[in-house]
């Protein structure tokens, strides 16, 4: 596959400590803390680097508790299931992985899931219906980007949803598995199959990707 450097963006989706074994009480994704160097290599293929963070609040309605375990359903327009507390704004879990740039050094950055009754997965829309843009699609279109390479956490939730949103917005989308980790093998496999059906190119690594400058 050949891509054009000037028309490519690299997307670091939720590459945060709250999704790694560094924060075992949050949503630790196995080896989630090992992807920073792969994300940095991926960024070298692209003129633009964009990123996202979950930035939740401690009053969130979707928090699991003793009576309502993780994964149990919760009613509401912009929530679906309960999750253990993770990525609370200002805490260690909300920090980007060591080795990644500061958010201020990305070309565009999204903070999402800040409202107590909203828990989006994709980084392109604040709501679950895909109506309220975070602005990243407009940033990419406005800069003439046609291809987005995606990595981050977790493959089976926020990476998958972000990749699908970008594909539906008209971009060529490459998911770089070397720069992703997921929550469970079954949901990772299902995510890869859903993304492939959608026309997303899912690669083990970027070794065979050719860039034209
Ligand atoms: C995520 C589950 C819950 C993710 C976020 O970033 O993939 N997964 N919240």
mmCIF file of C-alpha atoms and ligand atoms in Angstrom:
data_model
loop_
_atom_site.group_PDB
_atom_site.id
_atom_site.type_symbol
_atom_site.label_atom_id
_atom_site.label_comp_id
_atom_site.label_asym_id
_atom_site.label_seq_id
_atom_site.Cartn_x
_atom_site.Cartn_y
_atom_site.Cartn_z
ATOM 1 C CA UNK A 1 0.000 0.000 0.000
ATOM 2 C CA UNK A 2 1.284 3.469 -0.931
ATOM 3 C CA UNK A 3 0.329 6.592 1.006
ATOM 4 C CA UNK A 4 1.173 10.271 0.545
ATOM 5 C CA UNK A 5 2.985 11.854 3.507
ATOM 6 C CA UNK A 6 1.334 15.274 3.042
ATOM 7 C CA UNK A 7 -2.167 13.754 2.972
ATOM 8 C CA UNK A 8 -1.734 11.359 5.896
ATOM 9 C CA UNK A 9 -2.546 11.746 9.582
ATOM 10 C CA UNK A 10 -1.540 9.489 12.445
ATOM 11 C CA UNK A 11 -4.158 9.078 15.205
ATOM 12 C CA UNK A 12 -3.240 8.124 18.810
ATOM 13 C CA UNK A 13 -6.561 6.970 20.282
ATOM 14 C CA UNK A 14 -6.816 7.038 24.101
ATOM 15 C CA UNK A 15 -3.183 5.985 24.654
ATOM 16 C CA UNK A 16 -3.618 6.597 28.395
ATOM 17 C CA UNK A 17 -2.261 5.025 31.554
ATOM 18 C CA UNK A 18 -5.825 4.207 32.742
ATOM 19 C CA UNK A 19 -5.966 1.531 30.024
ATOM 20 C CA UNK A 20 -2.721 -0.135 31.126
ATOM 21 C CA UNK A 21 -1.426 -2.334 33.955
ATOM 22 C CA UNK A 22 0.066 0.886 35.424
ATOM 23 C CA UNK A 23 -3.486 1.539 36.712
ATOM 24 C CA UNK A 24 -4.661 -1.954 37.698
ATOM 25 C CA UNK A 25 -7.920 -0.687 39.263
ATOM 26 C CA UNK A 26 -9.055 1.057 36.087
ATOM 27 C CA UNK A 27 -9.328 -0.785 32.727
ATOM 28 C CA UNK A 28 -5.944 -2.470 32.388
ATOM 29 C CA UNK A 29 -5.411 -3.715 28.844
ATOM 30 C CA UNK A 30 -2.634 -6.346 28.744
ATOM 31 C CA UNK A 31 0.577 -4.692 27.478
ATOM 32 C CA UNK A 32 -1.282 -1.426 26.928
ATOM 33 C CA UNK A 33 1.774 0.374 28.298
ATOM 34 C CA UNK A 34 3.983 -1.033 25.518
ATOM 35 C CA UNK A 35 2.661 0.900 22.511
ATOM 36 C CA UNK A 36 4.285 4.337 22.793
ATOM 37 C CA UNK A 37 7.258 3.550 20.542
ATOM 38 C CA UNK A 38 5.029 1.953 17.880
ATOM 39 C CA UNK A 39 2.800 5.058 17.960
ATOM 40 C CA UNK A 40 5.861 7.282 17.548
ATOM 41 C CA UNK A 41 7.084 5.202 14.568
ATOM 42 C CA UNK A 42 3.608 5.392 13.059
ATOM 43 C CA UNK A 43 3.588 9.184 13.409
ATOM 44 C CA UNK A 44 6.702 9.387 11.222
ATOM 45 C CA UNK A 45 4.596 8.233 8.225
ATOM 46 C CA UNK A 46 2.309 11.258 8.475
ATOM 47 C CA UNK A 47 2.404 15.047 8.210
ATOM 48 C CA UNK A 48 -0.246 15.408 10.920
ATOM 49 C CA UNK A 49 -0.504 13.817 14.359
ATOM 50 C CA UNK A 50 -3.827 13.867 16.172
ATOM 51 C CA UNK A 51 -4.828 12.287 19.443
ATOM 52 C CA UNK A 52 -7.599 11.726 21.930
ATOM 53 C CA UNK A 53 -8.110 11.136 25.614
ATOM 54 C CA UNK A 54 -10.968 9.920 27.730
ATOM 55 C CA UNK A 55 -11.399 12.676 30.329
ATOM 56 C CA UNK A 56 -14.097 11.437 32.656
ATOM 57 C CA UNK A 57 -15.494 12.876 35.893
ATOM 58 C CA UNK A 58 -15.908 11.143 39.199
ATOM 59 C CA UNK A 59 -19.664 11.813 39.160
ATOM 60 C CA UNK A 60 -20.131 9.754 35.970
ATOM 61 C CA UNK A 61 -23.460 7.874 35.910
ATOM 62 C CA UNK A 62 -22.021 4.838 34.113
ATOM 63 C CA UNK A 63 -19.592 3.880 36.906
ATOM 64 C CA UNK A 64 -19.795 0.238 38.010
ATOM 65 C CA UNK A 65 -20.453 -0.342 41.714
ATOM 66 C CA UNK A 66 -21.224 -3.254 44.051
ATOM 67 C CA UNK A 67 -24.793 -3.611 42.753
ATOM 68 C CA UNK A 68 -24.079 -2.821 39.111
ATOM 69 C CA UNK A 69 -21.008 -4.637 37.829
ATOM 70 C CA UNK A 70 -18.834 -3.707 34.891
ATOM 71 C CA UNK A 71 -20.528 -4.485 31.517
ATOM 72 C CA UNK A 72 -24.066 -4.342 32.997
ATOM 73 C CA UNK A 73 -26.408 -2.234 30.831
ATOM 74 C CA UNK A 74 -27.365 1.310 31.778
ATOM 75 C CA UNK A 75 -30.181 3.326 30.196
ATOM 76 C CA UNK A 76 -29.567 6.727 28.694
ATOM 77 C CA UNK A 77 -29.078 8.404 25.313
ATOM 78 C CA UNK A 78 -25.307 8.510 25.483
ATOM 79 C CA UNK A 79 -24.371 5.628 27.738
ATOM 80 C CA UNK A 80 -24.699 1.901 27.094
ATOM 81 C CA UNK A 81 -22.896 -0.239 29.671
ATOM 82 C CA UNK A 82 -21.143 0.339 32.977
ATOM 83 C CA UNK A 83 -17.387 0.508 33.279
ATOM 84 C CA UNK A 84 -14.956 0.542 36.146
ATOM 85 C CA UNK A 85 -13.781 4.024 36.950
ATOM 86 C CA UNK A 86 -11.058 5.059 34.489
ATOM 87 C CA UNK A 87 -9.288 8.123 33.130
ATOM 88 C CA UNK A 88 -10.715 10.597 35.647
ATOM 89 C CA UNK A 89 -9.567 14.071 34.595
ATOM 90 C CA UNK A 90 -6.410 15.177 36.365
ATOM 91 C CA UNK A 91 -5.453 11.727 37.683
ATOM 92 C CA UNK A 92 -2.637 9.413 36.615
ATOM 93 C CA UNK A 93 -5.104 7.293 34.632
ATOM 94 C CA UNK A 94 -5.889 10.248 32.378
ATOM 95 C CA UNK A 95 -2.220 10.845 31.505
ATOM 96 C CA UNK A 96 -0.871 9.857 28.116
ATOM 97 C CA UNK A 97 1.666 7.016 28.094
ATOM 98 C CA UNK A 98 5.232 8.032 28.858
ATOM 99 C CA UNK A 99 7.114 8.661 25.633
ATOM 100 C CA UNK A 100 4.215 10.298 23.785
ATOM 101 C CA UNK A 101 4.064 14.046 23.103
ATOM 102 C CA UNK A 102 2.199 16.410 25.411
ATOM 103 C CA UNK A 103 -1.353 16.995 24.114
ATOM 104 C CA UNK A 104 -0.330 20.581 23.297
ATOM 105 C CA UNK A 105 2.238 19.236 20.811
ATOM 106 C CA UNK A 106 -0.275 17.350 18.662
ATOM 107 C CA UNK A 107 -1.758 19.066 15.594
ATOM 108 C CA UNK A 108 -5.264 18.418 16.947
ATOM 109 C CA UNK A 109 -6.413 16.857 20.197
ATOM 110 C CA UNK A 110 -9.779 15.617 21.497
ATOM 111 C CA UNK A 111 -10.867 15.288 25.156
ATOM 112 C CA UNK A 112 -14.033 13.191 25.337
ATOM 113 C CA UNK A 113 -16.531 11.714 27.777
ATOM 114 C CA UNK A 114 -16.488 14.730 30.090
ATOM 115 C CA UNK A 115 -20.237 14.929 30.720
ATOM 116 C CA UNK A 116 -21.389 12.599 33.528
ATOM 117 C CA UNK A 117 -24.090 11.091 31.305
ATOM 118 C CA UNK A 118 -22.047 10.671 28.117
ATOM 119 C CA UNK A 119 -19.609 7.830 27.473
ATOM 120 C CA UNK A 120 -18.595 7.892 23.794
ATOM 121 C CA UNK A 121 -16.099 5.401 22.353
ATOM 122 C CA UNK A 122 -15.114 6.975 19.045
ATOM 123 C CA UNK A 123 -12.960 10.101 19.129
ATOM 124 C CA UNK A 124 -14.824 11.763 16.237
ATOM 125 C CA UNK A 125 -18.181 12.365 17.982
ATOM 126 C CA UNK A 126 -19.133 13.263 21.543
ATOM 127 C CA UNK A 127 -22.446 11.370 21.346
ATOM 128 C CA UNK A 128 -23.194 7.732 20.589
ATOM 129 C CA UNK A 129 -25.318 8.612 17.521
ATOM 130 C CA UNK A 130 -22.441 10.283 15.711
ATOM 131 C CA UNK A 131 -24.083 13.719 15.418
ATOM 132 C CA UNK A 132 -22.042 16.004 17.685
ATOM 133 C CA UNK A 133 -18.603 16.320 16.105
ATOM 134 C CA UNK A 134 -15.463 16.676 18.199
ATOM 135 C CA UNK A 135 -13.997 18.609 15.249
ATOM 136 C CA UNK A 136 -11.302 16.134 14.284
ATOM 137 C CA UNK A 137 -12.980 15.102 11.022
ATOM 138 C CA UNK A 138 -13.279 18.771 10.030
ATOM 139 C CA UNK A 139 -9.616 19.364 10.966
ATOM 140 C CA UNK A 140 -8.515 16.433 8.778
ATOM 141 C CA UNK A 141 -10.708 17.401 5.810
ATOM 142 C CA UNK A 142 -9.634 21.043 6.155
ATOM 143 C CA UNK A 143 -5.984 20.024 5.860
ATOM 144 C CA UNK A 144 -6.477 17.841 2.789
ATOM 145 C CA UNK A 145 -5.900 14.560 4.629
ATOM 146 C CA UNK A 146 -7.123 11.475 2.744
ATOM 147 C CA UNK A 147 -5.547 8.676 4.825
ATOM 148 C CA UNK A 148 -5.515 8.111 8.578
ATOM 149 C CA UNK A 149 -3.333 5.541 10.356
ATOM 150 C CA UNK A 150 -4.865 4.590 13.694
ATOM 151 C CA UNK A 151 -3.363 3.063 16.829
ATOM 152 C CA UNK A 152 -4.105 3.191 20.545
ATOM 153 C CA UNK A 153 -6.288 1.632 23.225
ATOM 154 C CA UNK A 154 -8.334 -0.370 23.146
ATOM 155 C CA UNK A 155 -8.449 -2.165 19.775
ATOM 156 C CA UNK A 156 -11.896 -3.607 20.447
ATOM 157 C CA UNK A 157 -13.604 -0.409 21.675
ATOM 158 C CA UNK A 158 -12.303 3.098 21.074
ATOM 159 C CA UNK A 159 -9.831 2.244 18.293
ATOM 160 C CA UNK A 160 -12.446 0.260 16.388
ATOM 161 C CA UNK A 161 -15.166 2.908 16.774
ATOM 162 C CA UNK A 162 -12.815 5.744 15.816
ATOM 163 C CA UNK A 163 -11.596 3.825 12.745
ATOM 164 C CA UNK A 164 -15.206 3.134 11.656
ATOM 165 C CA UNK A 165 -16.169 6.803 12.092
ATOM 166 C CA UNK A 166 -13.178 7.919 10.007
ATOM 167 C CA UNK A 167 -13.948 5.382 7.265
ATOM 168 C CA UNK A 168 -17.582 6.528 7.130
ATOM 169 C CA UNK A 169 -16.363 10.132 6.889
ATOM 170 C CA UNK A 170 -14.570 9.195 3.651
ATOM 171 C CA UNK A 171 -10.933 8.624 4.681
ATOM 172 C CA UNK A 172 -8.753 5.658 3.777
ATOM 173 C CA UNK A 173 -8.141 4.092 7.166
ATOM 174 C CA UNK A 174 -5.242 1.867 8.223
ATOM 175 C CA UNK A 175 -5.304 0.251 11.682
ATOM 176 C CA UNK A 176 -1.784 -0.543 12.856
ATOM 177 C CA UNK A 177 -2.077 -3.498 15.235
ATOM 178 C CA UNK A 178 1.516 -3.110 16.411
ATOM 179 C CA UNK A 179 0.449 0.196 17.992
ATOM 180 C CA UNK A 180 -2.798 -1.168 19.507
ATOM 181 C CA UNK A 181 -3.739 -3.474 22.360
ATOM 182 C CA UNK A 182 -7.193 -4.824 23.153
ATOM 183 C CA UNK A 183 -9.248 -5.991 26.114
ATOM 184 C CA UNK A 184 -10.054 -9.595 25.090
ATOM 185 C CA UNK A 185 -9.111 -11.956 22.242
ATOM 186 C CA UNK A 186 -12.725 -12.591 21.187
ATOM 187 C CA UNK A 187 -13.688 -8.937 20.957
ATOM 188 C CA UNK A 188 -10.375 -8.077 19.235
ATOM 189 C CA UNK A 189 -11.055 -10.736 16.564
ATOM 190 C CA UNK A 190 -14.618 -9.483 16.109
ATOM 191 C CA UNK A 191 -13.363 -5.891 15.842
ATOM 192 C CA UNK A 192 -10.797 -6.842 13.175
ATOM 193 C CA UNK A 193 -13.464 -8.646 11.173
ATOM 194 C CA UNK A 194 -15.967 -5.728 11.472
ATOM 195 C CA UNK A 195 -13.291 -3.203 10.466
ATOM 196 C CA UNK A 196 -12.156 -5.296 7.491
ATOM 197 C CA UNK A 197 -15.770 -5.651 6.283
ATOM 198 C CA UNK A 198 -16.068 -1.876 6.401
ATOM 199 C CA UNK A 199 -13.056 -1.525 4.059
ATOM 200 C CA UNK A 200 -10.538 -0.566 6.738
ATOM 201 C CA UNK A 201 -7.017 -1.930 6.107
ATOM 202 C CA UNK A 202 -5.886 -3.781 9.243
ATOM 203 C CA UNK A 203 -2.115 -4.374 9.299
ATOM 204 C CA UNK A 204 0.107 -6.283 11.768
ATOM 205 C CA UNK A 205 2.684 -3.505 11.425
ATOM 206 C CA UNK A 206 3.656 -0.800 8.933
ATOM 207 C CA UNK A 207 6.713 -2.595 7.464
ATOM 208 C CA UNK A 208 5.177 -2.842 3.981
ATOM 209 C CA UNK A 209 3.641 0.620 3.926
ATOM 210 C CA UNK A 210 5.321 2.855 1.326
ATOM 211 C CA UNK A 211 5.261 6.625 1.762
ATOM 212 C CA UNK A 212 5.609 9.117 -1.078
ATOM 213 C CA UNK A 213 6.919 12.452 0.120
HETATM 214 C C1 LIG B 1 -12.485 2.271 26.188
HETATM 215 C C2 LIG B 1 -13.863 0.837 27.285
HETATM 216 C C3 LIG B 1 -14.385 1.871 28.026
HETATM 217 C C4 LIG B 1 -11.408 2.480 25.166
HETATM 218 C C5 LIG B 1 -12.991 3.317 26.900
HETATM 219 O O1 LIG B 1 -10.716 3.518 25.175
HETATM 220 O O2 LIG B 1 -11.261 1.590 24.298
HETATM 221 N N1 LIG B 1 -12.916 1.048 26.384
HETATM 222 N N2 LIG B 1 -13.935 3.103 27.814
#
